[in-house]
Amino acid sequence: MVEDMATDRPRRAENPKVAGVLLAAGGGRRLGGRPKALLEHRGRPLIEHAVRSLRNGGCGPLHVVLGAAAEEVRARADLTGCAVSVNPGWEEGMGSSLRLGLAALTATDADAALILLVDQPGIGAEAVARVRLAYRSRMSLAAASYDGERSHPVLFGAGRWTDIAAAAVGDQGARSYLREHRDAITLVECSDVAEAYDIDTSQDLKHLE
């Protein structure tokens, strides 16, 4: 068995452990302060749909990062089977939540993290599964694309977590890291199975049922 020299752990390209990380800390500032995790979609909080997409797409373990109204989210949403972290600095932007999510995985044996945002209900299990299958090694870097445009979900091999976390500041998340390493990204076309719209404004609420 070939060993990953950066981690002394065996590579598992055949059957990797890809953890799902759901970033669900946003306060919905442009939605009048309505936390995105609690927006209703098909009769349930939006966060439950994102968790289901990760689980049904083959990810595990599942880790959820909460922030705004964290206790209300815990009380109203079914997060069974998920490890949950609360980001006290969620107002700093997505970068702090991404750092927290990756840090929570460092003590696990996950080979990669697949990152999904709570406010993209058009992305389901099919897109998650496709991006998950792009894993090749603990240095893998992959992202869904929609008509050639990179979006979510994204997959980060464990060998990249430290550098990604260091670059995740403000509301940029991993954008700067992905720009700098665009030649290493495997793009996975998902426009036939998903839509990458965000729920950011009241006009976007039309996407919710």
JSON list of C-alpha atoms in Angstrom, two decimals:
[
{"chain": "A", "resi": 1, "resn": "MET", "atom": "CA", "xyz": [0.00, 0.00, 0.00]},
{"chain": "A", "resi": 2, "resn": "VAL", "atom": "CA", "xyz": [1.41, 3.39, -0.98]},
{"chain": "A", "resi": 3, "resn": "GLU", "atom": "CA", "xyz": [1.86, 5.80, 1.89]},
{"chain": "A", "resi": 4, "resn": "ASP", "atom": "CA", "xyz": [1.11, 9.54, 1.76]},
{"chain": "A", "resi": 5, "resn": "MET", "atom": "CA", "xyz": [4.45, 10.99, 2.89]},
{"chain": "A", "resi": 6, "resn": "ALA", "atom": "CA", "xyz": [2.82, 14.26, 4.03]},
{"chain": "A", "resi": 7, "resn": "THR", "atom": "CA", "xyz": [0.60, 12.51, 6.57]},
{"chain": "A", "resi": 8, "resn": "ASP", "atom": "CA", "xyz": [1.94, 8.96, 7.02]},
{"chain": "A", "resi": 9, "resn": "ARG", "atom": "CA", "xyz": [-1.55, 7.74, 6.25]},
{"chain": "A", "resi": 10, "resn": "PRO", "atom": "CA", "xyz": [-2.37, 5.36, 3.42]},
{"chain": "A", "resi": 11, "resn": "ARG", "atom": "CA", "xyz": [-3.88, 6.81, 0.30]},
{"chain": "A", "resi": 12, "resn": "ARG", "atom": "CA", "xyz": [-7.37, 5.55, -0.43]},
{"chain": "A", "resi": 13, "resn": "ALA", "atom": "CA", "xyz": [-8.05, 6.58, -3.99]},
{"chain": "A", "resi": 14, "resn": "GLU", "atom": "CA", "xyz": [-10.27, 3.53, -4.42]},
{"chain": "A", "resi": 15, "resn": "ASN", "atom": "CA", "xyz": [-12.57, 4.20, -1.47]},
{"chain": "A", "resi": 16, "resn": "PRO", "atom": "CA", "xyz": [-11.67, 7.54, 0.12]},
{"chain": "A", "resi": 17, "resn": "LYS", "atom": "CA", "xyz": [-13.32, 8.94, 3.21]},
{"chain": "A", "resi": 18, "resn": "VAL", "atom": "CA", "xyz": [-14.74, 12.28, 2.05]},
{"chain": "A", "resi": 19, "resn": "ALA", "atom": "CA", "xyz": [-16.19, 14.32, 4.90]},
{"chain": "A", "resi": 20, "resn": "GLY", "atom": "CA", "xyz": [-19.07, 16.66, 4.18]},
{"chain": "A", "resi": 21, "resn": "VAL", "atom": "CA", "xyz": [-18.74, 20.18, 5.58]},
{"chain": "A", "resi": 22, "resn": "LEU", "atom": "CA", "xyz": [-21.83, 22.38, 5.50]},
{"chain": "A", "resi": 23, "resn": "LEU", "atom": "CA", "xyz": [-21.29, 26.10, 6.03]},
{"chain": "A", "resi": 24, "resn": "ALA", "atom": "CA", "xyz": [-24.54, 27.35, 7.58]},
{"chain": "A", "resi": 25, "resn": "ALA", "atom": "CA", "xyz": [-23.55, 30.30, 9.76]},
{"chain": "A", "resi": 26, "resn": "GLY", "atom": "CA", "xyz": [-24.86, 33.24, 7.74]},
{"chain": "A", "resi": 27, "resn": "GLY", "atom": "CA", "xyz": [-27.28, 35.72, 9.27]},
{"chain": "A", "resi": 28, "resn": "GLY", "atom": "CA", "xyz": [-29.11, 36.65, 6.07]},
{"chain": "A", "resi": 29, "resn": "ARG", "atom": "CA", "xyz": [-28.30, 40.36, 6.28]},
{"chain": "A", "resi": 30, "resn": "ARG", "atom": "CA", "xyz": [-29.84, 41.05, 2.87]},
{"chain": "A", "resi": 31, "resn": "LEU", "atom": "CA", "xyz": [-32.87, 38.99, 3.87]},
{"chain": "A", "resi": 32, "resn": "GLY", "atom": "CA", "xyz": [-33.70, 41.26, 6.78]},
{"chain": "A", "resi": 33, "resn": "GLY", "atom": "CA", "xyz": [-31.66, 39.28, 9.26]},
{"chain": "A", "resi": 34, "resn": "ARG", "atom": "CA", "xyz": [-33.35, 35.93, 8.65]},
{"chain": "A", "resi": 35, "resn": "PRO", "atom": "CA", "xyz": [-30.75, 33.18, 9.18]},
{"chain": "A", "resi": 36, "resn": "LYS", "atom": "CA", "xyz": [-30.43, 31.22, 5.96]},
{"chain": "A", "resi": 37, "resn": "ALA", "atom": "CA", "xyz": [-30.30, 27.88, 7.73]},
{"chain": "A", "resi": 38, "resn": "LEU", "atom": "CA", "xyz": [-33.88, 28.37, 8.93]},
{"chain": "A", "resi": 39, "resn": "LEU", "atom": "CA", "xyz": [-35.47, 29.48, 5.67]},
{"chain": "A", "resi": 40, "resn": "GLU", "atom": "CA", "xyz": [-38.28, 27.06, 4.88]},
{"chain": "A", "resi": 41, "resn": "HIS", "atom": "CA", "xyz": [-37.96, 24.82, 1.83]},
{"chain": "A", "resi": 42, "resn": "ARG", "atom": "CA", "xyz": [-40.48, 22.08, 1.13]},
{"chain": "A", "resi": 43, "resn": "GLY", "atom": "CA", "xyz": [-41.82, 22.41, 4.64]},
{"chain": "A", "resi": 44, "resn": "ARG", "atom": "CA", "xyz": [-38.50, 22.01, 6.47]},
{"chain": "A", "resi": 45, "resn": "PRO", "atom": "CA", "xyz": [-35.53, 24.25, 7.37]},
{"chain": "A", "resi": 46, "resn": "LEU", "atom": "CA", "xyz": [-33.17, 24.76, 4.44]},
{"chain": "A", "resi": 47, "resn": "ILE", "atom": "CA", "xyz": [-30.27, 23.30, 6.41]},
{"chain": "A", "resi": 48, "resn": "GLU", "atom": "CA", "xyz": [-31.90, 19.86, 6.45]},
{"chain": "A", "resi": 49, "resn": "HIS", "atom": "CA", "xyz": [-31.94, 19.73, 2.66]},
{"chain": "A", "resi": 50, "resn": "ALA", "atom": "CA", "xyz": [-28.24, 20.55, 2.49]},
{"chain": "A", "resi": 51, "resn": "VAL", "atom": "CA", "xyz": [-27.40, 17.86, 5.06]},
{"chain": "A", "resi": 52, "resn": "ARG", "atom": "CA", "xyz": [-29.42, 15.35, 3.04]},
{"chain": "A", "resi": 53, "resn": "SER", "atom": "CA", "xyz": [-27.56, 16.28, -0.14]},
{"chain": "A", "resi": 54, "resn": "LEU", "atom": "CA", "xyz": [-24.22, 15.61, 1.53]},
{"chain": "A", "resi": 55, "resn": "ARG", "atom": "CA", "xyz": [-25.33, 12.35, 3.09]},
{"chain": "A", "resi": 56, "resn": "ASN", "atom": "CA", "xyz": [-27.07, 10.99, -0.01]},
{"chain": "A", "resi": 57, "resn": "GLY", "atom": "CA", "xyz": [-24.11, 12.10, -2.13]},
{"chain": "A", "resi": 58, "resn": "GLY", "atom": "CA", "xyz": [-21.86, 9.70, -0.21]},
{"chain": "A", "resi": 59, "resn": "CYS", "atom": "CA", "xyz": [-20.11, 12.03, 2.22]},
{"chain": "A", "resi": 60, "resn": "GLY", "atom": "CA", "xyz": [-19.26, 11.09, 5.78]},
{"chain": "A", "resi": 61, "resn": "PRO", "atom": "CA", "xyz": [-18.66, 12.06, 8.46]},
{"chain": "A", "resi": 62, "resn": "LEU", "atom": "CA", "xyz": [-20.85, 15.17, 8.26]},
{"chain": "A", "resi": 63, "resn": "HIS", "atom": "CA", "xyz": [-19.88, 18.41, 9.96]},
{"chain": "A", "resi": 64, "resn": "VAL", "atom": "CA", "xyz": [-22.09, 21.48, 10.18]},
{"chain": "A", "resi": 65, "resn": "VAL", "atom": "CA", "xyz": [-20.86, 24.97, 11.06]},
{"chain": "A", "resi": 66, "resn": "LEU", "atom": "CA", "xyz": [-23.53, 27.19, 12.61]},
{"chain": "A", "resi": 67, "resn": "GLY", "atom": "CA", "xyz": [-23.37, 30.84, 13.60]},
{"chain": "A", "resi": 68, "resn": "ALA", "atom": "CA", "xyz": [-26.38, 33.16, 13.51]},
{"chain": "A", "resi": 69, "resn": "ALA", "atom": "CA", "xyz": [-29.26, 31.91, 15.69]},
{"chain": "A", "resi": 70, "resn": "ALA", "atom": "CA", "xyz": [-27.31, 28.73, 16.37]},
{"chain": "A", "resi": 71, "resn": "GLU", "atom": "CA", "xyz": [-29.45, 27.61, 19.29]},
{"chain": "A", "resi": 72, "resn": "GLU", "atom": "CA", "xyz": [-32.66, 28.15, 17.33]},
{"chain": "A", "resi": 73, "resn": "VAL", "atom": "CA", "xyz": [-31.24, 26.15, 14.44]},
{"chain": "A", "resi": 74, "resn": "ARG", "atom": "CA", "xyz": [-30.33, 23.30, 16.79]},
{"chain": "A", "resi": 75, "resn": "ALA", "atom": "CA", "xyz": [-33.85, 23.37, 18.26]},
{"chain": "A", "resi": 76, "resn": "ARG", "atom": "CA", "xyz": [-35.76, 23.48, 14.97]},
{"chain": "A", "resi": 77, "resn": "ALA", "atom": "CA", "xyz": [-33.65, 21.46, 12.54]},
{"chain": "A", "resi": 78, "resn": "ASP", "atom": "CA", "xyz": [-32.96, 17.73, 12.54]},
{"chain": "A", "resi": 79, "resn": "LEU", "atom": "CA", "xyz": [-29.17, 17.45, 12.47]},
{"chain": "A", "resi": 80, "resn": "THR", "atom": "CA", "xyz": [-29.05, 13.82, 13.54]},
{"chain": "A", "resi": 81, "resn": "GLY", "atom": "CA", "xyz": [-25.73, 12.20, 12.67]},
{"chain": "A", "resi": 82, "resn": "CYS", "atom": "CA", "xyz": [-23.92, 15.52, 12.22]},
{"chain": "A", "resi": 83, "resn": "ALA", "atom": "CA", "xyz": [-21.11, 16.94, 14.29]},
{"chain": "A", "resi": 84, "resn": "VAL", "atom": "CA", "xyz": [-21.91, 20.60, 14.94]},
{"chain": "A", "resi": 85, "resn": "SER", "atom": "CA", "xyz": [-19.59, 23.54, 15.59]},
{"chain": "A", "resi": 86, "resn": "VAL", "atom": "CA", "xyz": [-20.71, 27.07, 16.37]},
{"chain": "A", "resi": 87, "resn": "ASN", "atom": "CA", "xyz": [-18.67, 29.90, 14.90]},
{"chain": "A", "resi": 88, "resn": "PRO", "atom": "CA", "xyz": [-18.67, 32.81, 17.38]},
{"chain": "A", "resi": 89, "resn": "GLY", "atom": "CA", "xyz": [-17.08, 35.00, 14.71]},
{"chain": "A", "resi": 90, "resn": "TRP", "atom": "CA", "xyz": [-19.60, 34.23, 11.97]},
{"chain": "A", "resi": 91, "resn": "GLU", "atom": "CA", "xyz": [-20.11, 37.94, 11.24]},
{"chain": "A", "resi": 92, "resn": "GLU", "atom": "CA", "xyz": [-16.50, 38.08, 10.00]},
{"chain": "A", "resi": 93, "resn": "GLY", "atom": "CA", "xyz": [-17.60, 36.16, 6.92]},
{"chain": "A", "resi": 94, "resn": "MET", "atom": "CA", "xyz": [-17.40, 32.72, 5.36]},
{"chain": "A", "resi": 95, "resn": "GLY", "atom": "CA", "xyz": [-13.65, 32.42, 5.81]},
{"chain": "A", "resi": 96, "resn": "SER", "atom": "CA", "xyz": [-13.92, 31.96, 9.57]},
{"chain": "A", "resi": 97, "resn": "SER", "atom": "CA", "xyz": [-16.55, 29.23, 9.14]},
{"chain": "A", "resi": 98, "resn": "LEU", "atom": "CA", "xyz": [-14.43, 27.42, 6.59]},
{"chain": "A", "resi": 99, "resn": "ARG", "atom": "CA", "xyz": [-11.43, 27.51, 8.95]},
{"chain": "A", "resi": 100, "resn": "LEU", "atom": "CA", "xyz": [-13.55, 26.12, 11.77]},
{"chain": "A", "resi": 101, "resn": "GLY", "atom": "CA", "xyz": [-14.96, 23.37, 9.60]},
{"chain": "A", "resi": 102, "resn": "LEU", "atom": "CA", "xyz": [-11.56, 22.23, 8.37]},
{"chain": "A", "resi": 103, "resn": "ALA", "atom": "CA", "xyz": [-10.08, 22.43, 11.88]},
{"chain": "A", "resi": 104, "resn": "ALA", "atom": "CA", "xyz": [-12.80, 20.11, 13.14]},
{"chain": "A", "resi": 105, "resn": "LEU", "atom": "CA", "xyz": [-11.70, 17.48, 10.61]},
{"chain": "A", "resi": 106, "resn": "THR", "atom": "CA", "xyz": [-8.01, 17.46, 11.47]},
{"chain": "A", "resi": 107, "resn": "ALA", "atom": "CA", "xyz": [-8.52, 14.90, 14.23]},
{"chain": "A", "resi": 108, "resn": "THR", "atom": "CA", "xyz": [-10.40, 12.56, 11.90]},
{"chain": "A", "resi": 109, "resn": "ASP", "atom": "CA", "xyz": [-9.07, 10.18, 9.26]},
{"chain": "A", "resi": 110, "resn": "ALA", "atom": "CA", "xyz": [-10.89, 11.94, 6.42]},
{"chain": "A", "resi": 111, "resn": "ASP", "atom": "CA", "xyz": [-8.99, 12.03, 3.14]},
{"chain": "A", "resi": 112, "resn": "ALA", "atom": "CA", "xyz": [-10.85, 15.06, 1.81]},
{"chain": "A", "resi": 113, "resn": "ALA", "atom": "CA", "xyz": [-13.52, 17.58, 2.68]},
{"chain": "A", "resi": 114, "resn": "LEU", "atom": "CA", "xyz": [-16.42, 18.39, 0.40]},
{"chain": "A", "resi": 115, "resn": "ILE", "atom": "CA", "xyz": [-17.74, 21.88, 1.11]},
{"chain": "A", "resi": 116, "resn": "LEU", "atom": "CA", "xyz": [-21.38, 22.84, 0.55]},
{"chain": "A", "resi": 117, "resn": "LEU", "atom": "CA", "xyz": [-23.16, 26.12, 1.31]},
{"chain": "A", "resi": 118, "resn": "VAL", "atom": "CA", "xyz": [-26.54, 26.11, 3.03]},
{"chain": "A", "resi": 119, "resn": "ASP", "atom": "CA", "xyz": [-28.08, 28.69, 0.69]},
{"chain": "A", "resi": 120, "resn": "GLN", "atom": "CA", "xyz": [-27.79, 26.70, -2.55]},
{"chain": "A", "resi": 121, "resn": "PRO", "atom": "CA", "xyz": [-30.84, 24.38, -2.55]},
{"chain": "A", "resi": 122, "resn": "GLY", "atom": "CA", "xyz": [-30.50, 23.79, -6.28]},
{"chain": "A", "resi": 123, "resn": "ILE", "atom": "CA", "xyz": [-27.43, 21.66, -5.56]},
{"chain": "A", "resi": 124, "resn": "GLY", "atom": "CA", "xyz": [-28.43, 18.16, -4.55]},
{"chain": "A", "resi": 125, "resn": "ALA", "atom": "CA", "xyz": [-26.97, 14.73, -3.99]},
{"chain": "A", "resi": 126, "resn": "GLU", "atom": "CA", "xyz": [-26.19, 14.14, -7.67]},
{"chain": "A", "resi": 127, "resn": "ALA", "atom": "CA", "xyz": [-23.76, 17.06, -7.87]},
{"chain": "A", "resi": 128, "resn": "VAL", "atom": "CA", "xyz": [-22.23, 16.15, -4.51]},
{"chain": "A", "resi": 129, "resn": "ALA", "atom": "CA", "xyz": [-21.64, 12.59, -5.69]},
{"chain": "A", "resi": 130, "resn": "ARG", "atom": "CA", "xyz": [-20.01, 13.72, -8.92]},
{"chain": "A", "resi": 131, "resn": "VAL", "atom": "CA", "xyz": [-17.56, 16.04, -7.19]},
{"chain": "A", "resi": 132, "resn": "ARG", "atom": "CA", "xyz": [-16.84, 13.42, -4.54]},
{"chain": "A", "resi": 133, "resn": "LEU", "atom": "CA", "xyz": [-15.84, 10.98, -7.28]},
{"chain": "A", "resi": 134, "resn": "ALA", "atom": "CA", "xyz": [-13.21, 13.46, -8.50]},
{"chain": "A", "resi": 135, "resn": "TYR", "atom": "CA", "xyz": [-11.02, 12.53, -5.52]},
{"chain": "A", "resi": 136, "resn": "ARG", "atom": "CA", "xyz": [-7.68, 11.07, -6.60]},
{"chain": "A", "resi": 137, "resn": "SER", "atom": "CA", "xyz": [-5.31, 11.76, -3.68]},
{"chain": "A", "resi": 138, "resn": "ARG", "atom": "CA", "xyz": [-4.98, 13.81, -0.52]},
{"chain": "A", "resi": 139, "resn": "MET", "atom": "CA", "xyz": [-3.81, 16.68, -2.73]},
{"chain": "A", "resi": 140, "resn": "SER", "atom": "CA", "xyz": [-6.98, 16.61, -4.83]},
{"chain": "A", "resi": 141, "resn": "LEU", "atom": "CA", "xyz": [-8.70, 19.88, -5.67]},
{"chain": "A", "resi": 142, "resn": "ALA", "atom": "CA", "xyz": [-12.05, 19.70, -7.46]},
{"chain": "A", "resi": 143, "resn": "ALA", "atom": "CA", "xyz": [-15.15, 21.81, -7.97]},
{"chain": "A", "resi": 144, "resn": "ALA", "atom": "CA", "xyz": [-18.50, 21.60, -9.65]},
{"chain": "A", "resi": 145, "resn": "SER", "atom": "CA", "xyz": [-18.89, 23.71, -12.75]},
{"chain": "A", "resi": 146, "resn": "TYR", "atom": "CA", "xyz": [-22.02, 24.99, -14.43]},
{"chain": "A", "resi": 147, "resn": "ASP", "atom": "CA", "xyz": [-21.62, 25.63, -18.14]},
{"chain": "A", "resi": 148, "resn": "GLY", "atom": "CA", "xyz": [-17.90, 25.95, -17.50]},
{"chain": "A", "resi": 149, "resn": "GLU", "atom": "CA", "xyz": [-18.18, 28.33, -14.53]},
{"chain": "A", "resi": 150, "resn": "ARG", "atom": "CA", "xyz": [-16.67, 27.09, -11.26]},
{"chain": "A", "resi": 151, "resn": "SER", "atom": "CA", "xyz": [-18.98, 26.98, -8.25]},
{"chain": "A", "resi": 152, "resn": "HIS", "atom": "CA", "xyz": [-19.98, 24.65, -5.39]},
{"chain": "A", "resi": 153, "resn": "PRO", "atom": "CA", "xyz": [-19.60, 22.07, -4.07]},
{"chain": "A", "resi": 154, "resn": "VAL", "atom": "CA", "xyz": [-15.83, 22.01, -3.85]},
{"chain": "A", "resi": 155, "resn": "LEU", "atom": "CA", "xyz": [-13.53, 19.22, -2.71]},
{"chain": "A", "resi": 156, "resn": "PHE", "atom": "CA", "xyz": [-10.27, 19.79, -0.82]},
{"chain": "A", "resi": 157, "resn": "GLY", "atom": "CA", "xyz": [-7.84, 16.94, -0.26]},
{"chain": "A", "resi": 158, "resn": "ALA", "atom": "CA", "xyz": [-6.57, 16.78, 3.32]},
{"chain": "A", "resi": 159, "resn": "GLY", "atom": "CA", "xyz": [-3.06, 17.68, 2.22]},
{"chain": "A", "resi": 160, "resn": "ARG", "atom": "CA", "xyz": [-4.34, 21.14, 1.27]},
{"chain": "A", "resi": 161, "resn": "TRP", "atom": "CA", "xyz": [-6.36, 22.00, 4.37]},
{"chain": "A", "resi": 162, "resn": "THR", "atom": "CA", "xyz": [-3.65, 23.93, 6.21]},
{"chain": "A", "resi": 163, "resn": "ASP", "atom": "CA", "xyz": [-2.93, 26.25, 3.28]},
{"chain": "A", "resi": 164, "resn": "ILE", "atom": "CA", "xyz": [-6.61, 26.73, 2.48]},
{"chain": "A", "resi": 165, "resn": "ALA", "atom": "CA", "xyz": [-7.39, 27.66, 6.08]},
{"chain": "A", "resi": 166, "resn": "ALA", "atom": "CA", "xyz": [-4.53, 30.16, 6.12]},
{"chain": "A", "resi": 167, "resn": "ALA", "atom": "CA", "xyz": [-5.93, 31.85, 3.01]},
{"chain": "A", "resi": 168, "resn": "ALA", "atom": "CA", "xyz": [-9.57, 31.86, 4.20]},
{"chain": "A", "resi": 169, "resn": "VAL", "atom": "CA", "xyz": [-10.18, 35.40, 5.44]},
{"chain": "A", "resi": 170, "resn": "GLY", "atom": "CA", "xyz": [-13.21, 37.69, 5.44]},
{"chain": "A", "resi": 171, "resn": "ASP", "atom": "CA", "xyz": [-16.06, 36.65, 3.19]},
{"chain": "A", "resi": 172, "resn": "GLN", "atom": "CA", "xyz": [-13.76, 35.21, 0.53]},
{"chain": "A", "resi": 173, "resn": "GLY", "atom": "CA", "xyz": [-13.79, 31.65, 1.82]},
{"chain": "A", "resi": 174, "resn": "ALA", "atom": "CA", "xyz": [-11.42, 29.66, -0.39]},
{"chain": "A", "resi": 175, "resn": "ARG", "atom": "CA", "xyz": [-11.75, 31.93, -3.43]},
{"chain": "A", "resi": 176, "resn": "SER", "atom": "CA", "xyz": [-8.24, 33.36, -3.30]},
{"chain": "A", "resi": 177, "resn": "TYR", "atom": "CA", "xyz": [-6.71, 29.90, -2.85]},
{"chain": "A", "resi": 178, "resn": "LEU", "atom": "CA", "xyz": [-8.73, 28.52, -5.76]},
{"chain": "A", "resi": 179, "resn": "ARG", "atom": "CA", "xyz": [-7.67, 31.41, -7.99]},
{"chain": "A", "resi": 180, "resn": "GLU", "atom": "CA", "xyz": [-4.02, 30.82, -7.19]},
{"chain": "A", "resi": 181, "resn": "HIS", "atom": "CA", "xyz": [-4.33, 27.07, -7.85]},
{"chain": "A", "resi": 182, "resn": "ARG", "atom": "CA", "xyz": [-6.81, 27.11, -10.73]},
{"chain": "A", "resi": 183, "resn": "ASP", "atom": "CA", "xyz": [-4.53, 24.95, -12.88]},
{"chain": "A", "resi": 184, "resn": "ALA", "atom": "CA", "xyz": [-4.77, 22.16, -10.29]},
{"chain": "A", "resi": 185, "resn": "ILE", "atom": "CA", "xyz": [-8.58, 22.16, -10.10]},
{"chain": "A", "resi": 186, "resn": "THR", "atom": "CA", "xyz": [-10.55, 19.32, -11.64]},
{"chain": "A", "resi": 187, "resn": "LEU", "atom": "CA", "xyz": [-13.80, 20.84, -12.89]},
{"chain": "A", "resi": 188, "resn": "VAL", "atom": "CA", "xyz": [-16.82, 18.55, -12.77]},
{"chain": "A", "resi": 189, "resn": "GLU", "atom": "CA", "xyz": [-19.69, 19.63, -15.00]},
{"chain": "A", "resi": 190, "resn": "CYS", "atom": "CA", "xyz": [-22.97, 19.52, -13.06]},
{"chain": "A", "resi": 191, "resn": "SER", "atom": "CA", "xyz": [-25.31, 21.80, -15.01]},
{"chain": "A", "resi": 192, "resn": "ASP", "atom": "CA", "xyz": [-27.42, 18.84, -16.09]},
{"chain": "A", "resi": 193, "resn": "VAL", "atom": "CA", "xyz": [-28.18, 17.78, -12.51]},
{"chain": "A", "resi": 194, "resn": "ALA", "atom": "CA", "xyz": [-28.02, 20.98, -10.43]},
{"chain": "A", "resi": 195, "resn": "GLU", "atom": "CA", "xyz": [-28.36, 24.76, -10.37]},
{"chain": "A", "resi": 196, "resn": "ALA", "atom": "CA", "xyz": [-25.91, 26.92, -8.43]},
{"chain": "A", "resi": 197, "resn": "TYR", "atom": "CA", "xyz": [-28.09, 29.90, -7.50]},
{"chain": "A", "resi": 198, "resn": "ASP", "atom": "CA", "xyz": [-27.76, 31.47, -4.04]},
{"chain": "A", "resi": 199, "resn": "ILE", "atom": "CA", "xyz": [-30.52, 32.62, -1.71]},
{"chain": "A", "resi": 200, "resn": "ASP", "atom": "CA", "xyz": [-29.17, 36.09, -0.93]},
{"chain": "A", "resi": 201, "resn": "THR", "atom": "CA", "xyz": [-32.02, 38.54, -1.40]},
{"chain": "A", "resi": 202, "resn": "SER", "atom": "CA", "xyz": [-35.80, 38.59, -1.06]},
{"chain": "A", "resi": 203, "resn": "GLN", "atom": "CA", "xyz": [-36.04, 38.17, -4.84]},
{"chain": "A", "resi": 204, "resn": "ASP", "atom": "CA", "xyz": [-34.18, 34.86, -4.51]},
{"chain": "A", "resi": 205, "resn": "LEU", "atom": "CA", "xyz": [-36.85, 33.45, -2.22]},
{"chain": "A", "resi": 206, "resn": "LYS", "atom": "CA", "xyz": [-38.82, 32.49, -5.33]},
{"chain": "A", "resi": 207, "resn": "HIS", "atom": "CA", "xyz": [-36.55, 29.45, -5.53]},
{"chain": "A", "resi": 208, "resn": "LEU", "atom": "CA", "xyz": [-37.91, 28.11, -2.26]},
{"chain": "A", "resi": 209, "resn": "GLU", "atom": "CA", "xyz": [-41.11, 26.10, -2.12]}
]
